[in-house]
Amino acid sequence: MVKNMFLIRGNICGDRVRLGRAMHKPPLTQDELAREINLLGMEITPLIISRIEQNKRHVCDGELKMLAEALGVTMEWLCSGDDE
């Protein structure tokens, strides 16, 4: 019998990406966040952000870095459940 190699389904930053958008002043839409990330040099679409927030798509390290930079938070904050 094959064991499941991954214990975490989806990603661990989806809720934090949504929260980061809401906390931004003014709050960012998925379209605006995608535009910010594109300006930073990485192509990403609002659909990709939606799938990340819904835990339907994994996030690579480069995307995590760009998400953090565009939201003005740290990568650690995006990956943690702490309210720091």
PDB file of C-alpha atoms in Angstrom:
ATOM      1  CA  MET A   1       0.000   0.000   0.000  1.00  0.00           C
ATOM      2  CA  VAL A   2       1.338   3.446  -0.942  1.00  0.00           C
ATOM      3  CA  LYS A   3       1.353   6.044   1.822  1.00  0.00           C
ATOM      4  CA  ASN A   4       0.445   9.632   1.065  1.00  0.00           C
ATOM      5  CA  MET A   5       3.713  11.568   0.860  1.00  0.00           C
ATOM      6  CA  PHE A   6       2.090  14.917   1.597  1.00  0.00           C
ATOM      7  CA  LEU A   7       0.412  15.530   4.912  1.00  0.00           C
ATOM      8  CA  ILE A   8      -0.709  19.071   4.039  1.00  0.00           C
ATOM      9  CA  ARG A   9      -3.369  19.430   1.368  1.00  0.00           C
ATOM     10  CA  GLY A  10      -3.301  22.575  -0.728  1.00  0.00           C
ATOM     11  CA  ASN A  11      -1.058  25.213   0.812  1.00  0.00           C
ATOM     12  CA  ILE A  12      -0.616  26.827   4.192  1.00  0.00           C
ATOM     13  CA  CYS A  13      -0.622  30.451   3.056  1.00  0.00           C
ATOM     14  CA  GLY A  14      -4.003  30.737   1.295  1.00  0.00           C
ATOM     15  CA  ASP A  15      -5.859  32.184   4.277  1.00  0.00           C
ATOM     16  CA  ARG A  16      -2.991  34.575   4.977  1.00  0.00           C
ATOM     17  CA  VAL A  17      -2.932  35.835   1.385  1.00  0.00           C
ATOM     18  CA  ARG A  18      -6.650  36.641   1.688  1.00  0.00           C
ATOM     19  CA  LEU A  19      -6.089  38.287   5.091  1.00  0.00           C
ATOM     20  CA  GLY A  20      -3.105  40.247   3.767  1.00  0.00           C
ATOM     21  CA  ARG A  21      -5.227  41.613   0.919  1.00  0.00           C
ATOM     22  CA  ALA A  22      -7.938  42.641   3.390  1.00  0.00           C
ATOM     23  CA  MET A  23      -5.454  44.299   5.784  1.00  0.00           C
ATOM     24  CA  HIS A  24      -3.790  46.300   3.009  1.00  0.00           C
ATOM     25  CA  LYS A  25      -4.705  50.011   3.039  1.00  0.00           C
ATOM     26  CA  PRO A  26      -6.860  50.242   0.985  1.00  0.00           C
ATOM     27  CA  PRO A  27      -7.771  46.554   0.692  1.00  0.00           C
ATOM     28  CA  LEU A  28      -6.511  44.903  -2.503  1.00  0.00           C
ATOM     29  CA  THR A  29      -8.606  42.922  -4.928  1.00  0.00           C
ATOM     30  CA  GLN A  30      -7.170  39.790  -6.500  1.00  0.00           C
ATOM     31  CA  ASP A  31      -6.768  41.776  -9.739  1.00  0.00           C
ATOM     32  CA  GLU A  32      -4.802  44.506  -7.964  1.00  0.00           C
ATOM     33  CA  LEU A  33      -2.570  41.995  -6.176  1.00  0.00           C
ATOM     34  CA  ALA A  34      -1.858  40.235  -9.481  1.00  0.00           C
ATOM     35  CA  ARG A  35      -0.989  43.594 -11.050  1.00  0.00           C
ATOM     36  CA  GLU A  36       1.410  44.408  -8.166  1.00  0.00           C
ATOM     37  CA  ILE A  37       3.163  41.058  -8.536  1.00  0.00           C
ATOM     38  CA  ASN A  38       3.419  41.511 -12.309  1.00  0.00           C
ATOM     39  CA  LEU A  39       5.090  44.891 -11.696  1.00  0.00           C
ATOM     40  CA  LEU A  40       7.609  43.099  -9.472  1.00  0.00           C
ATOM     41  CA  GLY A  41       8.550  40.894 -12.427  1.00  0.00           C
ATOM     42  CA  MET A  42       6.573  37.678 -12.000  1.00  0.00           C
ATOM     43  CA  GLU A  43       3.621  36.797 -14.175  1.00  0.00           C
ATOM     44  CA  ILE A  44       0.611  35.804 -12.121  1.00  0.00           C
ATOM     45  CA  THR A  45      -3.096  36.078 -12.812  1.00  0.00           C
ATOM     46  CA  PRO A  46      -6.077  36.808 -10.562  1.00  0.00           C
ATOM     47  CA  LEU A  47      -7.211  33.212 -11.229  1.00  0.00           C
ATOM     48  CA  ILE A  48      -3.950  31.887  -9.781  1.00  0.00           C
ATOM     49  CA  ILE A  49      -4.418  34.053  -6.674  1.00  0.00           C
ATOM     50  CA  SER A  50      -7.983  32.792  -6.336  1.00  0.00           C
ATOM     51  CA  ARG A  51      -6.818  29.171  -6.559  1.00  0.00           C
ATOM     52  CA  ILE A  52      -4.083  29.841  -3.966  1.00  0.00           C
ATOM     53  CA  GLU A  53      -6.618  31.372  -1.566  1.00  0.00           C
ATOM     54  CA  GLN A  54      -8.969  28.406  -2.070  1.00  0.00           C
ATOM     55  CA  ASN A  55      -6.119  25.921  -1.407  1.00  0.00           C
ATOM     56  CA  LYS A  56      -6.516  24.517  -4.905  1.00  0.00           C
ATOM     57  CA  ARG A  57      -2.958  25.386  -5.973  1.00  0.00           C
ATOM     58  CA  HIS A  58       0.423  25.039  -4.303  1.00  0.00           C
ATOM     59  CA  VAL A  59       2.719  28.051  -3.995  1.00  0.00           C
ATOM     60  CA  CYS A  60       6.374  27.830  -5.000  1.00  0.00           C
ATOM     61  CA  ASP A  61       9.027  29.704  -3.042  1.00  0.00           C
ATOM     62  CA  GLY A  62       9.417  32.428  -5.675  1.00  0.00           C
ATOM     63  CA  GLU A  63       5.686  33.090  -5.661  1.00  0.00           C
ATOM     64  CA  LEU A  64       5.661  33.188  -1.870  1.00  0.00           C
ATOM     65  CA  LYS A  65       8.419  35.809  -1.924  1.00  0.00           C
ATOM     66  CA  MET A  66       6.537  37.965  -4.447  1.00  0.00           C
ATOM     67  CA  LEU A  67       3.236  37.608  -2.577  1.00  0.00           C
ATOM     68  CA  ALA A  68       4.916  38.740   0.642  1.00  0.00           C
ATOM     69  CA  GLU A  69       6.582  41.699  -1.045  1.00  0.00           C
ATOM     70  CA  ALA A  70       3.393  42.823  -2.804  1.00  0.00           C
ATOM     71  CA  LEU A  71       1.385  42.537   0.437  1.00  0.00           C
ATOM     72  CA  GLY A  72       4.049  44.220   2.576  1.00  0.00           C
ATOM     73  CA  VAL A  73       4.428  41.241   4.919  1.00  0.00           C
ATOM     74  CA  THR A  74       7.097  38.613   5.532  1.00  0.00           C
ATOM     75  CA  MET A  75       7.151  35.119   4.065  1.00  0.00           C
ATOM     76  CA  GLU A  76       7.122  33.803   7.632  1.00  0.00           C
ATOM     77  CA  TRP A  77       3.872  35.673   8.341  1.00  0.00           C
ATOM     78  CA  LEU A  78       2.266  34.180   5.223  1.00  0.00           C
ATOM     79  CA  CYS A  79       3.230  30.670   6.346  1.00  0.00           C
ATOM     80  CA  SER A  80       2.374  30.933  10.034  1.00  0.00           C
ATOM     81  CA  GLY A  81      -0.830  30.776  11.962  1.00  0.00           C
ATOM     82  CA  ASP A  82       0.444  33.306  14.484  1.00  0.00           C
ATOM     83  CA  ASP A  83      -1.191  36.723  14.719  1.00  0.00           C
ATOM     84  CA  GLU A  84       2.095  38.609  14.961  1.00  0.00           C
TER      85      GLU A  84
END
